[in-house]
Short mmCIF file of C-alpha atoms in Angstrom, two decimals:
data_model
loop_
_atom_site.label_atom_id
_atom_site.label_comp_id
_atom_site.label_asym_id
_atom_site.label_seq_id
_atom_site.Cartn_x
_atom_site.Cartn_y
_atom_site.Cartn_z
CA UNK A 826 0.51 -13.17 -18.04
CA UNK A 827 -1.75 -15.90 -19.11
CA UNK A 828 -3.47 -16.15 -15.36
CA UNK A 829 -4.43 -12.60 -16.11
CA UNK A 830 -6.72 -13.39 -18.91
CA UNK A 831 -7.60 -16.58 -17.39
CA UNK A 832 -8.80 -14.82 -14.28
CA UNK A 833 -10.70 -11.98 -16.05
CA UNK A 834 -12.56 -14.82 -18.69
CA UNK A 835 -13.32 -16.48 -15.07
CA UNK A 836 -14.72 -13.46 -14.12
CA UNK A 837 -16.99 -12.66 -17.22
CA UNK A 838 -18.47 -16.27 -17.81
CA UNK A 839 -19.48 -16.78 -14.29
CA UNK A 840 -22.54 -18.27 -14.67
CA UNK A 841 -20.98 -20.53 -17.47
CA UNK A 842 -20.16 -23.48 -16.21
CA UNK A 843 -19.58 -25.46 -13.01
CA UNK A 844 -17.67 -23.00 -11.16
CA UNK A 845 -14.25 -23.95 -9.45
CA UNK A 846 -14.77 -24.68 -5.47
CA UNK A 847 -14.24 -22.30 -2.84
CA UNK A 848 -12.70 -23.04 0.55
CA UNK A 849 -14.92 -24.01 2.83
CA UNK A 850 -17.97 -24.29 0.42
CA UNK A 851 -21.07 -25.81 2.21
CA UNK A 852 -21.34 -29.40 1.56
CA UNK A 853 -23.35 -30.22 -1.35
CA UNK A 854 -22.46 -27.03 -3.59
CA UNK A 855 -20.16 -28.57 -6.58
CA UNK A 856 -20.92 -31.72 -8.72
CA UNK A 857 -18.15 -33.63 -7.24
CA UNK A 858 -19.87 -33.32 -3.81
CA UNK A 859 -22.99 -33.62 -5.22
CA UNK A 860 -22.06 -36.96 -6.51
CA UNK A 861 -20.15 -38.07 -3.76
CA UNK A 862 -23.41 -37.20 -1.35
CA UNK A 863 -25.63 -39.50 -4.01
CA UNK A 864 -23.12 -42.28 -3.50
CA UNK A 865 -23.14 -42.10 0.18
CA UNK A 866 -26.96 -42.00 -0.13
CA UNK A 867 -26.99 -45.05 -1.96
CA UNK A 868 -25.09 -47.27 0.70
CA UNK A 869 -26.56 -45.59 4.22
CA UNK A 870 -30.23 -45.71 5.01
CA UNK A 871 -31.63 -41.95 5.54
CA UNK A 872 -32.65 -43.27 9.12
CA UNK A 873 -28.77 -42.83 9.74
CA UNK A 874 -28.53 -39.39 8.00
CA UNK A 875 -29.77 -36.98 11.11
CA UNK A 876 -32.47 -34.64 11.18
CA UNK A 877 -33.00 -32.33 8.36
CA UNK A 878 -34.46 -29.20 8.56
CA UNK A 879 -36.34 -28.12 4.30
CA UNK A 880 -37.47 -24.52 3.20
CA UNK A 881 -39.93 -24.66 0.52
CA UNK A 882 -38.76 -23.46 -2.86
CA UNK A 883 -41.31 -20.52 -2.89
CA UNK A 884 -41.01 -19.22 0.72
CA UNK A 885 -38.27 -16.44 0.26
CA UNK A 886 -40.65 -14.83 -2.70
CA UNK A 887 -43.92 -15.11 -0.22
CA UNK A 888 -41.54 -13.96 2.97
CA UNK A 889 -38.75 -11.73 1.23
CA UNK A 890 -40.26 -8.13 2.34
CA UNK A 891 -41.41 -9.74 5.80
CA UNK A 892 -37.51 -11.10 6.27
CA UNK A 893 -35.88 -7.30 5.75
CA UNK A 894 -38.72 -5.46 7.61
CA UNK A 895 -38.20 -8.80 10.30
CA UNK A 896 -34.33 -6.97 10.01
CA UNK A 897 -34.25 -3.75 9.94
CA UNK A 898 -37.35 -3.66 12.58
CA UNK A 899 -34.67 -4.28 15.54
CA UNK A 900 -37.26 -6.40 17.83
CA UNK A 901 -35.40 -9.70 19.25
CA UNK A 902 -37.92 -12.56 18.00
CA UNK A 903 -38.40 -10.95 14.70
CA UNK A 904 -34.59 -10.55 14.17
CA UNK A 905 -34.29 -14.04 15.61
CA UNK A 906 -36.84 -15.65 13.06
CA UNK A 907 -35.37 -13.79 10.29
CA UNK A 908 -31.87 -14.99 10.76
CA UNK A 909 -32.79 -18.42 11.57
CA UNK A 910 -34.59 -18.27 7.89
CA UNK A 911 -31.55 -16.49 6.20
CA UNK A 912 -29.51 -19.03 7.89
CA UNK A 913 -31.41 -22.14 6.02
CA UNK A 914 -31.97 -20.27 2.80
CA UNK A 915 -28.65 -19.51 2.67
CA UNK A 916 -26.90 -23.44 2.80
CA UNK A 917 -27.61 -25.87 -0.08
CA UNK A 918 -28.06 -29.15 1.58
CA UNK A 919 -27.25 -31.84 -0.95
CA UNK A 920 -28.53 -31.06 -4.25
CA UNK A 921 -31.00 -28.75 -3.47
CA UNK A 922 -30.88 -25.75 -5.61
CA UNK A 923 -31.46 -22.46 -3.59
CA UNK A 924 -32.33 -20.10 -6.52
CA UNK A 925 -34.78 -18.31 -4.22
CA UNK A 926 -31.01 -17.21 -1.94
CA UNK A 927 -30.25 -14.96 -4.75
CA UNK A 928 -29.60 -11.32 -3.45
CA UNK A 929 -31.25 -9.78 -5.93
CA UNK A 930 -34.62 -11.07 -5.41
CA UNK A 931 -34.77 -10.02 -2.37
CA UNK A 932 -34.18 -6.30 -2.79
CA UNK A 933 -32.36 -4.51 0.38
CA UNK A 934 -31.28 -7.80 2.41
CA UNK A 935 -27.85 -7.16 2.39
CA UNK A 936 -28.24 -3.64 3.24
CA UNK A 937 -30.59 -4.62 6.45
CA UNK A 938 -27.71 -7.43 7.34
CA UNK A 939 -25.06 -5.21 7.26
CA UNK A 940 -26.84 -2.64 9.69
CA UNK A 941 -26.86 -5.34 11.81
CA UNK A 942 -23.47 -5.47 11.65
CA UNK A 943 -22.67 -1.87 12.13
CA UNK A 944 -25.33 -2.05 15.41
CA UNK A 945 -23.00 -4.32 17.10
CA UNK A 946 -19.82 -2.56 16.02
CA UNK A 947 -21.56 0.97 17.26
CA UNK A 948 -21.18 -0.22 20.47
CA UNK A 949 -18.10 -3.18 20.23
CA UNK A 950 -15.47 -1.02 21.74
CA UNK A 951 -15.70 -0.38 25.44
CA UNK A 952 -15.61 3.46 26.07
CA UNK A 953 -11.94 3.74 27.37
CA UNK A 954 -10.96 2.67 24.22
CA UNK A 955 -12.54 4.95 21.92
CA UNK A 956 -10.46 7.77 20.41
CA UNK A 957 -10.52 10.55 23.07
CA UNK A 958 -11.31 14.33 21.86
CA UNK A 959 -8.52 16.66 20.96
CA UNK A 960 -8.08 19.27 23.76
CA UNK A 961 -9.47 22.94 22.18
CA UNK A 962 -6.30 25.58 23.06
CA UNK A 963 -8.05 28.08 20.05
CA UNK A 964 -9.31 30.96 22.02
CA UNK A 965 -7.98 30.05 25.48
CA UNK A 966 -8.30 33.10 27.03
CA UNK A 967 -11.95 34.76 25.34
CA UNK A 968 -14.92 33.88 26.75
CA UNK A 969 -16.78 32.44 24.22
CA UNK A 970 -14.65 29.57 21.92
CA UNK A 971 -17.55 29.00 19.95
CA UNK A 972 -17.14 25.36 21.16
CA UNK A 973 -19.46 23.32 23.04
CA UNK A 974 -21.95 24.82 24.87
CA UNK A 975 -20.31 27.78 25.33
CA UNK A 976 -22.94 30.08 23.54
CA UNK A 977 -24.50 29.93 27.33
CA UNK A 978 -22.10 32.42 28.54
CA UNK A 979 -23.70 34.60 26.32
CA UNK A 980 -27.44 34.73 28.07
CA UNK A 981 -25.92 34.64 31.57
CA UNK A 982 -23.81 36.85 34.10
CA UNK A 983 -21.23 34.26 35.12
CA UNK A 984 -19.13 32.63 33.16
CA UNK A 985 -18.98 28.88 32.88
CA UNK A 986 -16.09 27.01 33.01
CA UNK A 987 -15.02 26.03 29.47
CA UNK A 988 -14.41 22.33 29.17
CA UNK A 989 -11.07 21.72 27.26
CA UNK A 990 -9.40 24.28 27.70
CA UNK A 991 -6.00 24.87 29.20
CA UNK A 992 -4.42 26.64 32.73
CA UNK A 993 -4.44 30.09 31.05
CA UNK A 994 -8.08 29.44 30.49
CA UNK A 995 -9.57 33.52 31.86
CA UNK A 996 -13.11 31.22 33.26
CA UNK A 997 -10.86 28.99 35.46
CA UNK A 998 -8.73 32.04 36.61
CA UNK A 999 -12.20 34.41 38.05
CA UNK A 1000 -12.60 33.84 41.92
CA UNK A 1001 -15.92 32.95 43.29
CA UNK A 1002 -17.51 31.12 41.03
CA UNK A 1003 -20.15 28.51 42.78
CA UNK A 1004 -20.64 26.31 39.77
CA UNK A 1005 -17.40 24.98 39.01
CA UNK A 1006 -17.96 22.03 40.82
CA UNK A 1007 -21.54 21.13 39.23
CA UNK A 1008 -21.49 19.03 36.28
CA UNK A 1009 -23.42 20.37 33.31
CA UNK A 1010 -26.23 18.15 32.07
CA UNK A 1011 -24.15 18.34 28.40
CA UNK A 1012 -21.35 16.41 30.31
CA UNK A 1013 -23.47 13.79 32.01
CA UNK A 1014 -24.64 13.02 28.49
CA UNK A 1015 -21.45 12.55 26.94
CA UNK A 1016 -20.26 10.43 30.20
CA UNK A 1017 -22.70 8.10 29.62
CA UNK A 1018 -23.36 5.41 27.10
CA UNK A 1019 -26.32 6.59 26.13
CA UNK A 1020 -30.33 6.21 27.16
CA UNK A 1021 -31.16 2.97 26.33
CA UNK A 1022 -27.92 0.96 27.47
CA UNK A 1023 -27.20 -2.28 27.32
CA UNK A 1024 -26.25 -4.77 29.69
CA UNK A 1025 -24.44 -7.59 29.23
CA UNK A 1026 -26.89 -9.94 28.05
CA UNK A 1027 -28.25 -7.57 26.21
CA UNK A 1028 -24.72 -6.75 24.16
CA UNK A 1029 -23.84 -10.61 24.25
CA UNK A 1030 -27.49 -10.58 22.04
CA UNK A 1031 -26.34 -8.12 19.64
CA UNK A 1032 -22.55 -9.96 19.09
CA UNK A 1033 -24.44 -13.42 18.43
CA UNK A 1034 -27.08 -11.79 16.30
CA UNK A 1035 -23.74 -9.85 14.31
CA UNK A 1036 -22.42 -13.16 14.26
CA UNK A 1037 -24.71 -14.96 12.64
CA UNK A 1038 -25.44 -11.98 10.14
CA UNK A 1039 -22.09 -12.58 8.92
CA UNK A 1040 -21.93 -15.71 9.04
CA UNK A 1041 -25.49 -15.54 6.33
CA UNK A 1042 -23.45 -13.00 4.24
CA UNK A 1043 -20.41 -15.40 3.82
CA UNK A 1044 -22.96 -18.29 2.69
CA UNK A 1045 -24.31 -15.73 0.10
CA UNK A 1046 -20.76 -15.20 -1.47
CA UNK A 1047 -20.09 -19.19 -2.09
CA UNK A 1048 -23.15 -18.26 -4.90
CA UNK A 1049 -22.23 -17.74 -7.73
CA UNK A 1050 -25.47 -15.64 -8.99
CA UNK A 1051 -24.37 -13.46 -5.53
CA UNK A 1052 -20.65 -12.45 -6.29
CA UNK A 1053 -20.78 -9.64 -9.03
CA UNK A 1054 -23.82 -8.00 -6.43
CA UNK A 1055 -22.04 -8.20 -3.15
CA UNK A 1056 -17.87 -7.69 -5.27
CA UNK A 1057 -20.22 -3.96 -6.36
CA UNK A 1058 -21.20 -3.35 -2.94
CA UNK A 1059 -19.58 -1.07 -1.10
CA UNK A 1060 -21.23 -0.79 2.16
CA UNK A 1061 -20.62 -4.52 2.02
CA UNK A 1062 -16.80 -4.19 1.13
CA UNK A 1063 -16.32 -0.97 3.99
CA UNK A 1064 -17.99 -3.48 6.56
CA UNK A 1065 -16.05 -6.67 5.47
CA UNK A 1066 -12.51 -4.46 5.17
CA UNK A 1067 -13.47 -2.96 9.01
CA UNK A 1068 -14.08 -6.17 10.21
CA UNK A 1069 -10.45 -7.42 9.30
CA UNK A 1070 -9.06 -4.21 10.07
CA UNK A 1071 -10.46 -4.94 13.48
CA UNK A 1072 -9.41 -7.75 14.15
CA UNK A 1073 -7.65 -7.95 17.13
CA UNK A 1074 -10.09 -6.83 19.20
CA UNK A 1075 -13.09 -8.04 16.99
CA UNK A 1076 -14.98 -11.13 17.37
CA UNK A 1077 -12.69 -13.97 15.94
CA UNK A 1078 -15.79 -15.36 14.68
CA UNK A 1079 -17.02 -12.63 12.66
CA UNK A 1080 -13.82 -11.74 11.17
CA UNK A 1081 -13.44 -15.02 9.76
CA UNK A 1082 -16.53 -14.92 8.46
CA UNK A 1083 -15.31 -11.45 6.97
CA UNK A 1084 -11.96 -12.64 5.50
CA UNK A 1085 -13.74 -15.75 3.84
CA UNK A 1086 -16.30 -13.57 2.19
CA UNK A 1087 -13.54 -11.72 0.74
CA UNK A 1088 -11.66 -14.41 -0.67
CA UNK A 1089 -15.18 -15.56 -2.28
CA UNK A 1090 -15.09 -11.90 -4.07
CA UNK A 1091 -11.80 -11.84 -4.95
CA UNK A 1092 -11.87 -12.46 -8.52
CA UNK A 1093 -14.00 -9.97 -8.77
CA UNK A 1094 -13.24 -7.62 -6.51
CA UNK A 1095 -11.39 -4.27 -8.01
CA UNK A 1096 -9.97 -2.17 -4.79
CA UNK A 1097 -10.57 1.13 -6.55
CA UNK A 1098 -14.75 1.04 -5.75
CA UNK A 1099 -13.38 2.70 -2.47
CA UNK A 1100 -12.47 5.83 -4.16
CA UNK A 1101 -15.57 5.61 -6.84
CA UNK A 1102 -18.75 7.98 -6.08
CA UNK A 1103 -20.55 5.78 -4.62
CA UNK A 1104 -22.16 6.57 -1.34
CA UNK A 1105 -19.56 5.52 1.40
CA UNK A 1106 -20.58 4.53 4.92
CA UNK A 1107 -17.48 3.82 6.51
CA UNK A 1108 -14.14 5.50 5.70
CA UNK A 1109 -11.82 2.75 4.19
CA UNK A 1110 -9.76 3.66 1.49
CA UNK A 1111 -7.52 1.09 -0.81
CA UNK A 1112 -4.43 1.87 0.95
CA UNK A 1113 -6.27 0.74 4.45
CA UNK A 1114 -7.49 -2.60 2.57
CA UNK A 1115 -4.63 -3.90 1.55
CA UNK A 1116 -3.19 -2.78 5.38
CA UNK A 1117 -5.81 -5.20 7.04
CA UNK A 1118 -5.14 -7.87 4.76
CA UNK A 1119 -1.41 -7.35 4.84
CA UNK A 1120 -2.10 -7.30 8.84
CA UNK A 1121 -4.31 -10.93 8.55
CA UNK A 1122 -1.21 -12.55 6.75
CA UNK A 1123 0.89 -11.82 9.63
CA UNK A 1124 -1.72 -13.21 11.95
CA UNK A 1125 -0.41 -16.44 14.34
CA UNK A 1126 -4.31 -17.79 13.34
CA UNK A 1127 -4.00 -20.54 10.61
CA UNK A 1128 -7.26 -19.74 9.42
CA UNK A 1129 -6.53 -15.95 8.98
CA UNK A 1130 -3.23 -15.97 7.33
CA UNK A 1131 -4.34 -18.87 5.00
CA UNK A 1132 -6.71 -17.05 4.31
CA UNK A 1133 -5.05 -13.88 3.48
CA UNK A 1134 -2.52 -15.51 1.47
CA UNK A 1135 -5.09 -16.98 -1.08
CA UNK A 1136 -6.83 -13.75 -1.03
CA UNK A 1137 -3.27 -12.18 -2.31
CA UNK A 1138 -2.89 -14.62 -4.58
CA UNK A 1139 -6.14 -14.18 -5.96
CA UNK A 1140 -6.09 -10.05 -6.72
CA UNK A 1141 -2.10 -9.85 -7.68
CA UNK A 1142 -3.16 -11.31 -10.78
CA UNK A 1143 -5.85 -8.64 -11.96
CA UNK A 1144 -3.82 -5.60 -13.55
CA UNK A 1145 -6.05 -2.70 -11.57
CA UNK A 1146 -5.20 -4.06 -8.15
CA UNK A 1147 -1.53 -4.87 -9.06
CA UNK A 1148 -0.56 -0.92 -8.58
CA UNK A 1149 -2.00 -1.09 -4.81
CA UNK A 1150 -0.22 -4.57 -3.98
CA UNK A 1151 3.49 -3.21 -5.10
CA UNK A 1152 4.48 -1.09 -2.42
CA UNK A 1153 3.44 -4.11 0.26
CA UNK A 1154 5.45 -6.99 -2.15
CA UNK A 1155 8.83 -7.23 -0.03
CA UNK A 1156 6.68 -7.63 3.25
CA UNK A 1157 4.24 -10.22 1.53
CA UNK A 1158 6.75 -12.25 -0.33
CA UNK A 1159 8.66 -12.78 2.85
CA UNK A 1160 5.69 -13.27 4.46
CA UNK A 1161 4.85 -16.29 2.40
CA UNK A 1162 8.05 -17.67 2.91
CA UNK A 1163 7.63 -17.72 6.39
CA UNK A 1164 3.88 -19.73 6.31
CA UNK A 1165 5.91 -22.33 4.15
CA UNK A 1166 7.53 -23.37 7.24
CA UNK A 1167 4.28 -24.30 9.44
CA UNK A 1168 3.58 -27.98 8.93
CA UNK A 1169 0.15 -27.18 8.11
CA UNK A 1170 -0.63 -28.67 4.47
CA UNK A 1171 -3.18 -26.30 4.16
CA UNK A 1172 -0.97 -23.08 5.25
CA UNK A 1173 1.84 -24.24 2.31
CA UNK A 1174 -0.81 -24.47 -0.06
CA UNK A 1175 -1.79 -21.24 0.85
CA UNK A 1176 1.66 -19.68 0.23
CA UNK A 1177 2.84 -21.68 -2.47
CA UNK A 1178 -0.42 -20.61 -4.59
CA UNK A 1179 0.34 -16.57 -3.69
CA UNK A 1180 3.93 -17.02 -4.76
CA UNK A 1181 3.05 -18.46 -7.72
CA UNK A 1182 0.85 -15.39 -8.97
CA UNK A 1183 3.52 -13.48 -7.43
CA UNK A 1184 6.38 -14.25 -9.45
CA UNK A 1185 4.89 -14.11 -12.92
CA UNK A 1186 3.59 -10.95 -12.42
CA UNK A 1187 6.00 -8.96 -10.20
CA UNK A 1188 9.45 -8.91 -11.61
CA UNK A 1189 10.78 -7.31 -8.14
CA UNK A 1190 9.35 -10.26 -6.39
CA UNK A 1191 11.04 -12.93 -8.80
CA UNK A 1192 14.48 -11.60 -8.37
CA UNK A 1193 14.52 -11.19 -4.67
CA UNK A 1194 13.11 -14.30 -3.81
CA UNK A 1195 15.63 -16.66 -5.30
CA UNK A 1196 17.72 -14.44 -2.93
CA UNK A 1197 15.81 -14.99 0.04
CA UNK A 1198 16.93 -17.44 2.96
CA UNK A 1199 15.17 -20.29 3.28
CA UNK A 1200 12.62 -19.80 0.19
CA UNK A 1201 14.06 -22.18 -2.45
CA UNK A 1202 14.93 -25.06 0.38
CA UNK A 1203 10.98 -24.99 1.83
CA UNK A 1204 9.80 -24.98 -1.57
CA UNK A 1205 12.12 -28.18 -2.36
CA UNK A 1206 10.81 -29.60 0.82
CA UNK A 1207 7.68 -29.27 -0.17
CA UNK A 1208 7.75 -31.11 -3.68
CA UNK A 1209 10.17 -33.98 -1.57
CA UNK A 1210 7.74 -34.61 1.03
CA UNK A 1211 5.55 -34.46 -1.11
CA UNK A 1212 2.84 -32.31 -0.41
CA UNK A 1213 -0.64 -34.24 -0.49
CA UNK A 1214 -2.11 -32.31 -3.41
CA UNK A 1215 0.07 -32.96 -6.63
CA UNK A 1216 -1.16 -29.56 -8.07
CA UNK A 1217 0.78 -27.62 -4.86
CA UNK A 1218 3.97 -29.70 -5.81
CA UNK A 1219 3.64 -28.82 -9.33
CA UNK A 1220 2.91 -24.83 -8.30
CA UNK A 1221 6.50 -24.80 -6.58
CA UNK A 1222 8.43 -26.74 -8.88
CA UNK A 1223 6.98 -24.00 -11.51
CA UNK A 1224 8.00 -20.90 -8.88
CA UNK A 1225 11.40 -22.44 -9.40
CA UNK A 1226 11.69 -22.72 -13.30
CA UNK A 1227 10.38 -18.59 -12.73
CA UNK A 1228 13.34 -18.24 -10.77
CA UNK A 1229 15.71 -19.70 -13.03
CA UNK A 1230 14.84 -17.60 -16.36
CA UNK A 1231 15.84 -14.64 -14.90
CA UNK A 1232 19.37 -14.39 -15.59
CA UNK A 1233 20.38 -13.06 -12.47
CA UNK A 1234 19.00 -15.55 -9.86
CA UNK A 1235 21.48 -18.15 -11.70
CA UNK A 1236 24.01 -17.62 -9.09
CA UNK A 1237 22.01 -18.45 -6.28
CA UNK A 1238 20.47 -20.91 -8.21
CA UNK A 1239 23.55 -22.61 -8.71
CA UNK A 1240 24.01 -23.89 -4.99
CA UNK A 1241 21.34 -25.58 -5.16
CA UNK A 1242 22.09 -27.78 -8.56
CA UNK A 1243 22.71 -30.95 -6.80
CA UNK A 1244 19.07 -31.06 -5.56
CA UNK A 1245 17.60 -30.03 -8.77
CA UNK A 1246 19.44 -33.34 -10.37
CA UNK A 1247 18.36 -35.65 -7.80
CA UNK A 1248 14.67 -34.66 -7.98
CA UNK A 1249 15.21 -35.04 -11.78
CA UNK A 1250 16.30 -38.62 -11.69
CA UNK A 1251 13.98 -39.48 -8.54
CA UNK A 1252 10.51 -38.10 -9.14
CA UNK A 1253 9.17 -38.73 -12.57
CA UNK A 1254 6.42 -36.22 -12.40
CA UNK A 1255 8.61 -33.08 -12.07
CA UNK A 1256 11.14 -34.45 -14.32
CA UNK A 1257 10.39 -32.58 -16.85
CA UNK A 1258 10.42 -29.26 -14.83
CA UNK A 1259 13.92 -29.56 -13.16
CA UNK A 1260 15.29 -30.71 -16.43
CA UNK A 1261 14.13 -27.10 -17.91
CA UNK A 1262 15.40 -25.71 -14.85
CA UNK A 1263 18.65 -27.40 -15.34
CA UNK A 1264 18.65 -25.80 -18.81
CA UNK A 1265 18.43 -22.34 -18.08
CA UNK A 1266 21.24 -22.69 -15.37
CA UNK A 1267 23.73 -24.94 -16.97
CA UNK A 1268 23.46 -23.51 -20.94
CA UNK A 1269 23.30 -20.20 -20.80
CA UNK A 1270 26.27 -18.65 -18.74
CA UNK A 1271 25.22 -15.20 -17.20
CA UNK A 1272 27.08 -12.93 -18.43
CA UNK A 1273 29.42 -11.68 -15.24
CA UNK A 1274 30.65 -15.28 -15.14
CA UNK A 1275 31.88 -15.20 -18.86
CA UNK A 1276 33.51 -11.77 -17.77
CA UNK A 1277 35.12 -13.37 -14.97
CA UNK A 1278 36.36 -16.09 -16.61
CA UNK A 1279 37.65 -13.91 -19.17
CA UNK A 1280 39.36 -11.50 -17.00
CA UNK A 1281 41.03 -14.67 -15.26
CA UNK A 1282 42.25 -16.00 -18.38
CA UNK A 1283 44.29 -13.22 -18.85
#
């Protein structure tokens, strides 16, 4: 339970201290890359470099109400210019310090980014696919339902047809009426998009402009001085979480934008701000969040389900999200097992590092997996390969010694006793591991073999 406190001290001292990197963190944004850029400097000329494109230091605090009006105002070369700036502010290049990126100075950006957002998704889905209306059968044969436009019937001497209604309806059944073939104007309205449609240009607009919204929110969450502001906001979380839910028929870009911002926030993030009194402004509810995510780790995309696997790995370990996690643990642990599998370094790191939460804080999860086909032999594989990162190899090695101090995975353990010693005697740097492991299996006899062998003797 030590990762617990370990995550939660991460947490609280935030801005204490270099803070560990993030996958995919823009170049330039931790002191090892900030050294390593200084070295390269040193050896290539700046002629060789590219073109660079600098913001001043003071521009967001002269620009920062011109940027959200430029936002929320909806006109294509103000939107264009403000995203372009976001865009810039945004990345540190090098070691340039972006203090004036902060969220906070620049009071309702993220709110005017995520409408932006919600504009494109308003009109994403194609018509056909859009939840259809439920048919009306309450009053099927009165007059007046009281739904609709109905009320008409009221004020006139014929009777409309009422729209929704079944065969019995008594307005469908009266000969001679001359306007059941017109179309009300009511119907026209709801047939069509709307006034002011789009074409296709025009939508392709809004999906880049969505896109690169996003893709400014994600840079935000690499910030550290960003992450308890955007982890608190919940219009942010409903539009990130509806994203993912989304995403098969979403953008591929923006949802990856989406699930990295989430695994940014994940230290911080505590599921249960979907049920708090905050203003909502799209329905999402814990349950549904940990269903999209659960849905990106079964994603065929590398990027997604590596993704969603550190992003598991990252909230099992904080006690108030642990409750929402449980009832998905049999589908994520053999999830994980699957990923380990893909040749894709970056995949088994993925898994390797959700497992390991997994197991020291879900006792369910550390007795079935030792039972699980496959699970122990791709984690051997991936210490005897070895896995490029020594820190991965050490992870599974550790998911093993888990396995064997519960008492009851000694049996299936056992099978695999041969490999433990050879890895023992082979690699010197998990020596020490598999010889603990060998411990726990060989010197302390579970207690239905004793019986057996007792019963035998007899």
């Amino acid at each position: 339970m030590q990762k617990r406190e370990q995550g939660k001290s991460c947490g609280a001292a935030a801005g204490n201290g270099t803070p560990p990197p993030k996958r995919g963190r823009p170049f330039g944004s931790t002191a090892a890359s900030v050294a390593s850029a200084s070295a390269a400097d040193s050896v290539a000329p700046s002629t060789l470099l590219g073109p660079s494109l600098q913001v001043h230091n003071s521009f967001s605090e002269q620009n920062n109400k011109r940027i959200v009006l430029a936002l929320q105002s909806g006109l294509k070369s103000e939107l264009t210019w403000a995203l372009n700036t976001l865009t810039l502010l945004s990345f540190k290049e090098k070691d340039d310090i972006r203090k004036d990126a902060c969220l906070a100075k620049i009071p309702g950006l993220l709110d005017a980014l995520l409408q932006i957002i919600d504009d494109w998704r308003d009109i994403a889905l194609p018509k056909e696919h859009r939840k259809g209306h439920r048919a009306r059968t309450l009053g099927a044969n009165s007059v007046v339902t009281g739904f609709g436009n109905e009320y008409e019937a009221l004020g006139s001497n014929t009777l409309l047809p009422q729209s929704g209604l079944g065969s019995g309806s008594s307005a469908a059944e009266i000969p001679g009426q001359k306007n059941t073939s017109k179309r009300r104007r009511s119907e026209w309205w709801l047939d069509e998009d709307g006034l002011f449609n789009l074409d296709d240009e025009g939508r392709a607009e809004k999906q880049q402009c969505a896109v690169a919204a996003s893709n400014i929110i994600r840079n935000f969450s690499f910030m550290p001085e960003n992450e308890i502001a955007m982890a608190q906001h919940r219009h942010c979380l409903e539009t990130v979480f509806q994203c993912i839910e989304d995403h098969i028929i979403e953008d591929e870009e923006l949802v990856t934008n989406a699930i990295e911002t989430i695994v940014n926030l994940a230290p911080l993030l505590d599921l249960r701000i979907f049920s708090s009194p905050k203003p909502s402004y799209i329905k999402i509810t814990e349950k549904s969040a940990v269903q999209a995510i659960m849905g990106m780790l079964g994603s065929p995309v590398k990027a997604w389900h590596c993704a969603a696997s550190e992003f598991l790995g990252r909230m099992i370990i904080n006690p108030d999200n642990e409750p929402l996690f449980l009832p998905f643990v049999p589908q994520m642990y053999k999830r994980l097992v699957d990923i380990l599998s893909l040749q894709a370094f970056d995949a088994q790191a993925a898994a390797i590092g959700a497992l390991y939460n997994l197991v020291d804080v879900n006792m369910d999860c550390r007795l079935k997996l030792a039972s699980e086909r496959w699970a122990v032999d791709r984690m051997l594989k991936v210490i005897k390969t070895p896995h490029p990162v020594p820190e991965v190899c050490r992870k599974a090695a550790m998911i093993i010694e888990h396995l064997a101090s519960d008492p009851q995975n000694r049996i299936s353990l056992l099978a695999y006793e041969n490999s433990f010693a050879e890895i023992l005697f082979s690699d010197g740097r998990h020596s020490d591991t598999f010889a603990r492991i060998l411990f726990e299996l060989t010197s302390k006899p579970n207690n239905k073999i004793a019986a057996l062998t007792a019963v035998n003797e007899l």
